[in-house]
PDB file of C-alpha atoms and ligand atoms in Angstrom:
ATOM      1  CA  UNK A   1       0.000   0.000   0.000  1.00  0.00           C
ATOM      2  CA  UNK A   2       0.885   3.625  -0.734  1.00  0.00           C
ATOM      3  CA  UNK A   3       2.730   5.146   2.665  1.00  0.00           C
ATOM      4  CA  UNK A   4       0.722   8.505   2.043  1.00  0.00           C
ATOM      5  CA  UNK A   5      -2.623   6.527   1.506  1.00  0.00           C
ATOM      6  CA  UNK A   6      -2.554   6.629   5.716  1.00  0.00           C
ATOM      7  CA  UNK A   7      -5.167   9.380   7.101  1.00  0.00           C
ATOM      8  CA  UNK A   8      -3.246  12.418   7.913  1.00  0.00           C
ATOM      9  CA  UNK A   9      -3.954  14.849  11.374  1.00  0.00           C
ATOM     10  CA  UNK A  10      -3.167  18.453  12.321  1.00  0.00           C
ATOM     11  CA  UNK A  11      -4.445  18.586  15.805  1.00  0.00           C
ATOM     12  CA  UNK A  12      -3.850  21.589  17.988  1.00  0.00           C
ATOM     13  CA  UNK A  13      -3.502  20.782  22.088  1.00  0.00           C
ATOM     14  CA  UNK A  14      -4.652  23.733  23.452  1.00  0.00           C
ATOM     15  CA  UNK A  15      -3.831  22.847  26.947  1.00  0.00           C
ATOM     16  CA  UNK A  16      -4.778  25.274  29.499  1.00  0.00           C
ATOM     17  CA  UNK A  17      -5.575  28.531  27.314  1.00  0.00           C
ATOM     18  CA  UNK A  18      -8.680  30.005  25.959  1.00  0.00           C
ATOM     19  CA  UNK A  19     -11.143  32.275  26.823  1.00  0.00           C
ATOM     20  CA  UNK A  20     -14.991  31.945  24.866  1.00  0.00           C
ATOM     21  CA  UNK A  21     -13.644  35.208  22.901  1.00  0.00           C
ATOM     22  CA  UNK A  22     -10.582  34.100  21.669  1.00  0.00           C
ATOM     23  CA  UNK A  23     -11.960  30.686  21.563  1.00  0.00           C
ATOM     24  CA  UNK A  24     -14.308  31.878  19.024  1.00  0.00           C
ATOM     25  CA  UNK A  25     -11.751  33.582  16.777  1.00  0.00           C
ATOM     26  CA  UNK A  26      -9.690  30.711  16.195  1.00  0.00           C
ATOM     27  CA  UNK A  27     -12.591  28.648  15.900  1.00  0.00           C
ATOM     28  CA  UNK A  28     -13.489  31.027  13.138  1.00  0.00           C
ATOM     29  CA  UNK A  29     -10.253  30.955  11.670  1.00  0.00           C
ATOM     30  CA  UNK A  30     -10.225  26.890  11.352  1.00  0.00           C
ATOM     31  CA  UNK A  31     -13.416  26.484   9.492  1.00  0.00           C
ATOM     32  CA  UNK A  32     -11.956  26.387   6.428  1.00  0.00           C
ATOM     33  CA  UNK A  33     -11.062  23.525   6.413  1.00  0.00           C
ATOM     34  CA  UNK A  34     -12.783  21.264   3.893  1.00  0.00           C
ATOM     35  CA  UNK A  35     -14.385  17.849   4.527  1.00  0.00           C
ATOM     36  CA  UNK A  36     -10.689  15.609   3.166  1.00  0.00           C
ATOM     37  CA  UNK A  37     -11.195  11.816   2.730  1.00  0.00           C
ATOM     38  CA  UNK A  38      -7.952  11.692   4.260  1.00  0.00           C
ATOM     39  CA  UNK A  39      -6.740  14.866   6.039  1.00  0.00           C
ATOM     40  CA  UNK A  40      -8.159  15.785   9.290  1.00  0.00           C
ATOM     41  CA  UNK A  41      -7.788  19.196  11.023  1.00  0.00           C
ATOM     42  CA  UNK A  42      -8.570  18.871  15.037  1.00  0.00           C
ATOM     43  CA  UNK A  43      -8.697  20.461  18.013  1.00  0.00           C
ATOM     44  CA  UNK A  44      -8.109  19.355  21.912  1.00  0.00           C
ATOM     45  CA  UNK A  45      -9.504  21.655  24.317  1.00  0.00           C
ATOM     46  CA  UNK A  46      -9.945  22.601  27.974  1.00  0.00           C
ATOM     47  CA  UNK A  47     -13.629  20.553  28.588  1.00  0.00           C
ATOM     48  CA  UNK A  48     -15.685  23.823  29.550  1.00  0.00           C
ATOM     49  CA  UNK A  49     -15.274  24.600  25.551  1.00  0.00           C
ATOM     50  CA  UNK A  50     -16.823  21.503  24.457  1.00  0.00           C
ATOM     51  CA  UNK A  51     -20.566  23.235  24.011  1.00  0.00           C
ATOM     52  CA  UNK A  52     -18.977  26.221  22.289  1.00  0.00           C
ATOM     53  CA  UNK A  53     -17.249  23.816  20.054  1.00  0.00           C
ATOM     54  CA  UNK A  54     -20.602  21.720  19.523  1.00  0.00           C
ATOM     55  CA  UNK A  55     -22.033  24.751  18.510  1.00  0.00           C
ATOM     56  CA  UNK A  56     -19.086  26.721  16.302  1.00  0.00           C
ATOM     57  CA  UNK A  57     -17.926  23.455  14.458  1.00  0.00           C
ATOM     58  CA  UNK A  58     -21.293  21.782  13.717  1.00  0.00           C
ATOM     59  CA  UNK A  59     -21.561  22.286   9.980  1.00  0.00           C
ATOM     60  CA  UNK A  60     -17.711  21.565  10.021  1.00  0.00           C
ATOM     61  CA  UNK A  61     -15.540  18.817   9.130  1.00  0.00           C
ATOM     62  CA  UNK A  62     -13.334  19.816  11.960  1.00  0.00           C
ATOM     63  CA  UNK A  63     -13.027  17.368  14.709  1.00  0.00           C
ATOM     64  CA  UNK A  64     -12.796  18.298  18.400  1.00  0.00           C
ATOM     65  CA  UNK A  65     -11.882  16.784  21.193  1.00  0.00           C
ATOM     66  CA  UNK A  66     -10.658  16.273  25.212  1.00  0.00           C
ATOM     67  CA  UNK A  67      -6.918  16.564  26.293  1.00  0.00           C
ATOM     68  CA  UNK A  68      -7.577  13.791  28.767  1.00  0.00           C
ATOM     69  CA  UNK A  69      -9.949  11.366  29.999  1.00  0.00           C
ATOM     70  CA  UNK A  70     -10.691   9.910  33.214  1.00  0.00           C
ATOM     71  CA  UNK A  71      -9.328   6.107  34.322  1.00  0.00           C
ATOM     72  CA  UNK A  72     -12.986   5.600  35.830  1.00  0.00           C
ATOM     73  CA  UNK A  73     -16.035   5.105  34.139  1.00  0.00           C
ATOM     74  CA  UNK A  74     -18.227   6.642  36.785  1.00  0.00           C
ATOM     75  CA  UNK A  75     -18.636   7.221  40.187  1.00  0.00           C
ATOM     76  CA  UNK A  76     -17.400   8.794  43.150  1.00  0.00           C
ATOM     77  CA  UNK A  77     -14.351  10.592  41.425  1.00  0.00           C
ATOM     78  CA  UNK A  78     -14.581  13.894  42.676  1.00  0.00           C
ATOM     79  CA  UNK A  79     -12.972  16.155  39.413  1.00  0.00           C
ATOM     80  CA  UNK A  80     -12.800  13.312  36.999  1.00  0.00           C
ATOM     81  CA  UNK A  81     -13.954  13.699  33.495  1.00  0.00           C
ATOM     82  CA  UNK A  82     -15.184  10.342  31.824  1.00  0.00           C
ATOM     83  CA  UNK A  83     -14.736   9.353  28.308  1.00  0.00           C
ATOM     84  CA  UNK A  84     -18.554   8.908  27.850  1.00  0.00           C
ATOM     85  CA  UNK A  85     -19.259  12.249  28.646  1.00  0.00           C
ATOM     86  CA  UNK A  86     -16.752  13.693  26.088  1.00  0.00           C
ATOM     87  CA  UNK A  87     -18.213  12.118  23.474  1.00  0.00           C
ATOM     88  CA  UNK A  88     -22.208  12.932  24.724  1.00  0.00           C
ATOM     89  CA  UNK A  89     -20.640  16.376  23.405  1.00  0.00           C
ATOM     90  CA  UNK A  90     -20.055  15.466  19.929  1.00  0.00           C
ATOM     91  CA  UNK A  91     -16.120  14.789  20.362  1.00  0.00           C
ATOM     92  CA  UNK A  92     -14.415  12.304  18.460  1.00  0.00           C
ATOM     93  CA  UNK A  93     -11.038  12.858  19.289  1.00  0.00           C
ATOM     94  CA  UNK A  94      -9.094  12.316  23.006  1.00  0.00           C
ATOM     95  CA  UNK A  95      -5.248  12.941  23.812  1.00  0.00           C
ATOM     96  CA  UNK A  96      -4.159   9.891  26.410  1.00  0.00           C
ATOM     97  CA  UNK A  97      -0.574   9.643  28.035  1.00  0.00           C
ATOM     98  CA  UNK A  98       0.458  13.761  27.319  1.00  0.00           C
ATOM     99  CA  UNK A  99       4.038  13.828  28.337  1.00  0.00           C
ATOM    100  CA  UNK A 100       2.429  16.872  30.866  1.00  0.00           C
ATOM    101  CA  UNK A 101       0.063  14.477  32.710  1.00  0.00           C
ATOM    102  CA  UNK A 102       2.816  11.964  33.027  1.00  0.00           C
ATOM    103  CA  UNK A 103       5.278  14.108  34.550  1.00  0.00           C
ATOM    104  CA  UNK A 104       2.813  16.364  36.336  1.00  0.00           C
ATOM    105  CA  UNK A 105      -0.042  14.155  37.219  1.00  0.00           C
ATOM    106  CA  UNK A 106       1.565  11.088  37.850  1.00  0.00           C
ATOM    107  CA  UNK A 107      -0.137   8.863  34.757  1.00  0.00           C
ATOM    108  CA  UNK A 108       1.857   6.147  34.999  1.00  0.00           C
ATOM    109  CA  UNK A 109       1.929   3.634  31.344  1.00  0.00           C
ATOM    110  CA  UNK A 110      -0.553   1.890  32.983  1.00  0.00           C
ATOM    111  CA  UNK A 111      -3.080   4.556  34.098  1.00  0.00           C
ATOM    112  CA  UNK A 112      -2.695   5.733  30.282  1.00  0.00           C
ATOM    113  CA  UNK A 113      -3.386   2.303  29.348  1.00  0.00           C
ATOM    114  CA  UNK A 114      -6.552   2.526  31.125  1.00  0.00           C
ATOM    115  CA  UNK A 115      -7.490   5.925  29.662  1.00  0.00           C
ATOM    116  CA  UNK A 116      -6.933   4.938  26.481  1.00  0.00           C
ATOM    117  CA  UNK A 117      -8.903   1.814  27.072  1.00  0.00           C
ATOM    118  CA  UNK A 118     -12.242   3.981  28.045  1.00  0.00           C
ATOM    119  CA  UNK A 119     -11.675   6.481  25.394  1.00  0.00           C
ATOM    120  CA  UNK A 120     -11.881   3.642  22.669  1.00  0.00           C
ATOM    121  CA  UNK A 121     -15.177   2.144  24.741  1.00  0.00           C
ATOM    122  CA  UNK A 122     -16.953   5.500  23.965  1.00  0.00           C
ATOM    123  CA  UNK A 123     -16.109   5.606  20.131  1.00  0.00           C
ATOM    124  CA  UNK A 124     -13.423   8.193  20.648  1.00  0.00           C
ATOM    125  CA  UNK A 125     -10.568   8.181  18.641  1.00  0.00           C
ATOM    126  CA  UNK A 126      -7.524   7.883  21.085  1.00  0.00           C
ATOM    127  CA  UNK A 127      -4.274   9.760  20.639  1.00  0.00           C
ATOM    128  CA  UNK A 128      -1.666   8.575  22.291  1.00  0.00           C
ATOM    129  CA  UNK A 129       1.083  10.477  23.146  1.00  0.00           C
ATOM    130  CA  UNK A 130       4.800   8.622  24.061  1.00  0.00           C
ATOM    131  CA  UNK A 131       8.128  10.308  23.885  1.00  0.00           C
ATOM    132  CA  UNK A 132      11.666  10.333  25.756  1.00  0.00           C
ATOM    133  CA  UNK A 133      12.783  12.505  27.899  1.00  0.00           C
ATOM    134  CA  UNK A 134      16.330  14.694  26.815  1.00  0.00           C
ATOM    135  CA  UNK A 135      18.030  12.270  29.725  1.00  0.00           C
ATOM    136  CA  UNK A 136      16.226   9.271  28.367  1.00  0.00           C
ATOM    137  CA  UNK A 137      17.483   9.939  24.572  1.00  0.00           C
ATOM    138  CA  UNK A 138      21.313  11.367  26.307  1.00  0.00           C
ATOM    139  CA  UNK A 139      21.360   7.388  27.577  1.00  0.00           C
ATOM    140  CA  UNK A 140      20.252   5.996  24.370  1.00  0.00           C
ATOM    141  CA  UNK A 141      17.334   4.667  25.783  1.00  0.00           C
ATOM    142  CA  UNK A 142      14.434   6.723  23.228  1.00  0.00           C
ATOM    143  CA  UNK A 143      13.057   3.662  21.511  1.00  0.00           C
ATOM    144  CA  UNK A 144      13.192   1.891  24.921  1.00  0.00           C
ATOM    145  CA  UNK A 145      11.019   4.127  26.275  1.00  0.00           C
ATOM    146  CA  UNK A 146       8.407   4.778  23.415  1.00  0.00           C
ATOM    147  CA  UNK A 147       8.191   0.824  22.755  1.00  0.00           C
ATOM    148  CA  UNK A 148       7.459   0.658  26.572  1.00  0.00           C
ATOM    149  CA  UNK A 149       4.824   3.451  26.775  1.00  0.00           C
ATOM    150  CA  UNK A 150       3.219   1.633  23.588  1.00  0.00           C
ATOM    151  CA  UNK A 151       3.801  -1.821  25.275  1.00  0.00           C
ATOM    152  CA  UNK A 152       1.545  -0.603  28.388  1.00  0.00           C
ATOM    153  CA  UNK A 153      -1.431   0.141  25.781  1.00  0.00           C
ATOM    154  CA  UNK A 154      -1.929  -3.079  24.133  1.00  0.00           C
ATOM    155  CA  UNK A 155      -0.887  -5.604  26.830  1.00  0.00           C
ATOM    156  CA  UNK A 156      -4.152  -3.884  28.476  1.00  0.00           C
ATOM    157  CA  UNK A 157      -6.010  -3.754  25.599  1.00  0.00           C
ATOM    158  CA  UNK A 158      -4.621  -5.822  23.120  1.00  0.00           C
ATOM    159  CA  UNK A 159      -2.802  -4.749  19.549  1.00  0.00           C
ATOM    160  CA  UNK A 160      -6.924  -4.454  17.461  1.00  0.00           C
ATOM    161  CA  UNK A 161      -7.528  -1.520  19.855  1.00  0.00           C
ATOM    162  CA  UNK A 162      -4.949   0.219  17.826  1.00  0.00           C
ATOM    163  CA  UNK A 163      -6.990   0.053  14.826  1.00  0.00           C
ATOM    164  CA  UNK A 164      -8.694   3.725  14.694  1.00  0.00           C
ATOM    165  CA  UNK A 165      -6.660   5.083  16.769  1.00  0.00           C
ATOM    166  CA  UNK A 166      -3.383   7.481  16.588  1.00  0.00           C
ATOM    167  CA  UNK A 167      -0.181   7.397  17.711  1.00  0.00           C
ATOM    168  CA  UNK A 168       1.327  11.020  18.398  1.00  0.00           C
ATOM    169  CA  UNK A 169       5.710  10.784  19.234  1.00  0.00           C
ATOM    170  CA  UNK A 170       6.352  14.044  21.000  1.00  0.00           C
ATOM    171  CA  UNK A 171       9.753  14.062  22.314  1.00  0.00           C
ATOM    172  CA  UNK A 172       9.668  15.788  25.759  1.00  0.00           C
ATOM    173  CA  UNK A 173      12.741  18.096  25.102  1.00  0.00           C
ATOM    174  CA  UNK A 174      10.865  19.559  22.036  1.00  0.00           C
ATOM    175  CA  UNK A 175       7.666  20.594  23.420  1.00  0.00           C
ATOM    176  CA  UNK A 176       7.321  23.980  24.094  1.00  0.00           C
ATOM    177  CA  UNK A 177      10.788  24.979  23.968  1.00  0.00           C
ATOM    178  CA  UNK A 178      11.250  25.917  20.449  1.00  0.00           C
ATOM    179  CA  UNK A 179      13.987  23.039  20.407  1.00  0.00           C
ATOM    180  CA  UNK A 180      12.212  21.040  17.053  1.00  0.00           C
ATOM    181  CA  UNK A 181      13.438  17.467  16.232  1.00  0.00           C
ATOM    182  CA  UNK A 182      15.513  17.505  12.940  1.00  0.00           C
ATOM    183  CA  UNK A 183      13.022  15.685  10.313  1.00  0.00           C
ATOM    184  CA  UNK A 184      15.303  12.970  10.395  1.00  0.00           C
ATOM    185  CA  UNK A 185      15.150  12.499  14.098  1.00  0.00           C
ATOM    186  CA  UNK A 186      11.663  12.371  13.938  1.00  0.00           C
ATOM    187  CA  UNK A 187      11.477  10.113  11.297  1.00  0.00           C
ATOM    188  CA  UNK A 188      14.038   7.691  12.928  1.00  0.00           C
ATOM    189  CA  UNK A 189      11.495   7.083  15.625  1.00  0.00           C
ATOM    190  CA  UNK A 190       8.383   7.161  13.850  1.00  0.00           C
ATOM    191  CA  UNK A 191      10.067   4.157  11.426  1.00  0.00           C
ATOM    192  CA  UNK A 192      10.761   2.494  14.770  1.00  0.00           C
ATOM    193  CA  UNK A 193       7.231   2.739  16.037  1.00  0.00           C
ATOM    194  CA  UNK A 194       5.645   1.933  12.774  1.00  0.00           C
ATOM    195  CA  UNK A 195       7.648  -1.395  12.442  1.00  0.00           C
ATOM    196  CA  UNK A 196       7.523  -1.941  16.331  1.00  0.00           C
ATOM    197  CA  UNK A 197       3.474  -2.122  15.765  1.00  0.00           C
ATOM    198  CA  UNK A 198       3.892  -3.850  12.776  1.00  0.00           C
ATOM    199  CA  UNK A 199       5.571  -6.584  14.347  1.00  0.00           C
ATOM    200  CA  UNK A 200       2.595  -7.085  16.405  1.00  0.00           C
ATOM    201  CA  UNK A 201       0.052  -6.386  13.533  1.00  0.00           C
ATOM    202  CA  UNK A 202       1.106  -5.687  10.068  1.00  0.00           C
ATOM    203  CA  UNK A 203      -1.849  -3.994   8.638  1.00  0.00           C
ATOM    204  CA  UNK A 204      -2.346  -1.644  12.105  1.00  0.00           C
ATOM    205  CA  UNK A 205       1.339  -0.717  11.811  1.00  0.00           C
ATOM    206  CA  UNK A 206       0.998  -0.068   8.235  1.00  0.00           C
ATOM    207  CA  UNK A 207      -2.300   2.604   8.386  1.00  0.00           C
ATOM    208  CA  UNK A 208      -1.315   3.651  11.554  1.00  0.00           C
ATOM    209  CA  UNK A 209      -1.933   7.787  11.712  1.00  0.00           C
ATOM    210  CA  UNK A 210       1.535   8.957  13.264  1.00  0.00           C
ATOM    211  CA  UNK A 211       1.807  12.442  14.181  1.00  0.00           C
ATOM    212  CA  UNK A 212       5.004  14.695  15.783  1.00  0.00           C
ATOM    213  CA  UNK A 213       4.813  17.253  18.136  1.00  0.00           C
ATOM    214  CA  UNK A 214       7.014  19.386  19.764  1.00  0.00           C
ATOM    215  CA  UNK A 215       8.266  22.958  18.153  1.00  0.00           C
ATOM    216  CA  UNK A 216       5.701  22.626  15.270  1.00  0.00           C
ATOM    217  CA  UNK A 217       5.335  25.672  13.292  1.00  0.00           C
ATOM    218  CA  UNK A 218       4.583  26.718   9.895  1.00  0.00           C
ATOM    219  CA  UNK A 219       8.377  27.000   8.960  1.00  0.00           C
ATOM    220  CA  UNK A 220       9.141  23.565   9.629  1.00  0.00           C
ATOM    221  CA  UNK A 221       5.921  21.790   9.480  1.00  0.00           C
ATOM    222  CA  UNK A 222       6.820  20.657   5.474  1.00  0.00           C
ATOM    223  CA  UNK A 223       9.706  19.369   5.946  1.00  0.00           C
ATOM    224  CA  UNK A 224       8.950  17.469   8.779  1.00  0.00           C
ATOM    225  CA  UNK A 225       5.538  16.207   6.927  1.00  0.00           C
ATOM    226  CA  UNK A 226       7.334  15.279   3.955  1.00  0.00           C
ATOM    227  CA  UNK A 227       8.700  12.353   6.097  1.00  0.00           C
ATOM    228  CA  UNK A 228       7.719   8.869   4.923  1.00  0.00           C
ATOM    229  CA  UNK A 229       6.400   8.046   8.638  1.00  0.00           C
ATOM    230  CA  UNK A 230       5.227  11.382   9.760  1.00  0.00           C
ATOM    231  CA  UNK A 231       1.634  11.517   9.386  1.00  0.00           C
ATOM    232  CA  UNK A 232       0.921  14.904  10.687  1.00  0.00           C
ATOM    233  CA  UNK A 233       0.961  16.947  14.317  1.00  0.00           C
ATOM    234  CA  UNK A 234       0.159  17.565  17.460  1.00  0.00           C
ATOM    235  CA  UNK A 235       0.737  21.494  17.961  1.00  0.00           C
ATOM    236  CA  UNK A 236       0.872  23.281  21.210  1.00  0.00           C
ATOM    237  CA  UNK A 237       1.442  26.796  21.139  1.00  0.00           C
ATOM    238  CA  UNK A 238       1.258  27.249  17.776  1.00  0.00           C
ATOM    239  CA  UNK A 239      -2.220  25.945  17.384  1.00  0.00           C
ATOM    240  CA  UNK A 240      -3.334  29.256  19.487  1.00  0.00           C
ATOM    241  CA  UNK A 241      -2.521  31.588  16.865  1.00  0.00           C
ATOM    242  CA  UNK A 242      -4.497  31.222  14.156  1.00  0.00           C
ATOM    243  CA  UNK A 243      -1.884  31.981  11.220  1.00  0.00           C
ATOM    244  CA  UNK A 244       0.325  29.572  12.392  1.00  0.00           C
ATOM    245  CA  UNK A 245      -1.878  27.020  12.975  1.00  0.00           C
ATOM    246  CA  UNK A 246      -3.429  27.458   9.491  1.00  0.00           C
ATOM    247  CA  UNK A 247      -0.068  27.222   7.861  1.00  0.00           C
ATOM    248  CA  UNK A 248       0.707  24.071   9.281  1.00  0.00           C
ATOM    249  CA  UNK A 249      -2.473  22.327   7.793  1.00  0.00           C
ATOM    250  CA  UNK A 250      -1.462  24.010   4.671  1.00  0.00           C
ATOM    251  CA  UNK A 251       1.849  22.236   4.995  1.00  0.00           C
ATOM    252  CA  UNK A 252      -0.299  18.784   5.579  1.00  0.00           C
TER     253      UNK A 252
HETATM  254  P1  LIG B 301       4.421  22.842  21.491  1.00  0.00           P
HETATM  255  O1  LIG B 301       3.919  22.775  20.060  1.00  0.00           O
HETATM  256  O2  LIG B 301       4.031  24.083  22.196  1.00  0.00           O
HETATM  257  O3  LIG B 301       5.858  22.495  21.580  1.00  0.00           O
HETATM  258  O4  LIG B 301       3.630  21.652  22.268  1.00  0.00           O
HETATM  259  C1  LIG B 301       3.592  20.393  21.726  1.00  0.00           C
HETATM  260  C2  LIG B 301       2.601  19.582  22.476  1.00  0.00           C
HETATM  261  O5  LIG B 301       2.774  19.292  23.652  1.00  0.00           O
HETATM  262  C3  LIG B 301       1.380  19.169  21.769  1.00  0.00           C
HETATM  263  O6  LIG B 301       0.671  18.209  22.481  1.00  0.00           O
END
């Protein structure tokens, strides 16, 4: 099969930004996107947003979706947001295993494995983020640490569950600090997850969306989409300004 035949994401992570005015701008700014058989523009947002998106995007092919959902299904989880409910709000789309909520939340591979799990019960489409940290990849340990994070996921809920869903490699010394993997260090790791899944599952591995994120911008976005694995992004900080962010799914 064709590599670029695979379905192809720009998905902004807003993470903890917005405001219902600005919201609305950028909403504004990422309808036009056209219904694409294959290239998807999305959004992850702070859950307050979800009824503005429901509203903005609902003649849109624009998908939107949660940054993170709960382990639980339901119950007494005081502050936990489940999986069911995001969708109830039209979402299709759910980041699991950010490299934020593992380092500042404590979600350890398996709690992500769980997430992941209840995000794929409620017809979500699961992103799952891995990457190494700059010690991890100083030791030589990067695909170590991506094949474990990925390992976690489908010894919980087996390889099939990765059908549909997306794998996202954000290495943790790229995000937010302007510090962009070279294309070709992206692509080294992608090429390793791709075959690691394969290995499991040749035809997941093969169609498997897999996006990069960290440092995205419209300057480098090209290049680093023109990569035989790279199937797209996951942008932070450029996804809040509206130029940038619509540059980048030009470069899709
Ligand atoms: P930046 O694009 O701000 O580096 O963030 C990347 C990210 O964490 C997306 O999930």
């Amino acid at each position: 099969m064709p590599i670029k035949t695979r379905q192809r994401f720009v998905v902004g992570n807003w993470k903890l930004n917005g405001n219902l005015a600005a919201n609305a701008a950028l909403l504004e700014a990422c309808l036009v996107a056209e219904t694409h058989p294959r290239k998807v523009l999305g959004v992850c947002v702070p859950f307050p947003y979800f009824g503005q998106l429901q509203l903005a995007l609902a003649k849109s092919a624009v998908r939107y979706g949660a940054q993170d959902v709960s382990r639980f299904d339901q119950g007494a989880f005081t502050g936990e947001v489940s999986a069911a409910m995001v969708a109830e709000f039209g979402c299709q789309l759910a980041l699991v295993g950010h490299s934020e909520r593992r380092a500042l939340f404590g979600d350890s591979d398996e709690v992500v494995a769980e997430k992941f799990g209840r995000a794929k019960q409620a017809g979500l489409t699961p992103i799952l983020c891995v990457g190494e940290t700059i010690a991890e990849r100083e030791a030589g340990i990067t695909e170590v640490v991506v094949a474990r994070q990925v390992t976690a996921v489908v010894q919980k809920v087996g390889i099939e569950a990765l059908a549909g869903a997306v794998l996202a490699y954000e290495p943790v010394w790229a995000i937010g600090t302007g510090k962009t993997a070279s294309p070709a260090q992206a692509q080294e790791v992608h090429g390793f997850l791709r075959s690691f899944v394969a290995k499991h599952a040749v035809e997941i591995g093969s169609t498997l969306p897999i996006l990069y994120g960290g440092s995205v911008r419209k300057s480098n976005a090209a290049e680093l989409f023109g990569q035989p694995d790279i199937d797209g992004g996951l942008v932070g900080g450029a996804s809040l300004v509206a130029d940038e962010f619509l540059g980048i799914w030009q470069a899709l």
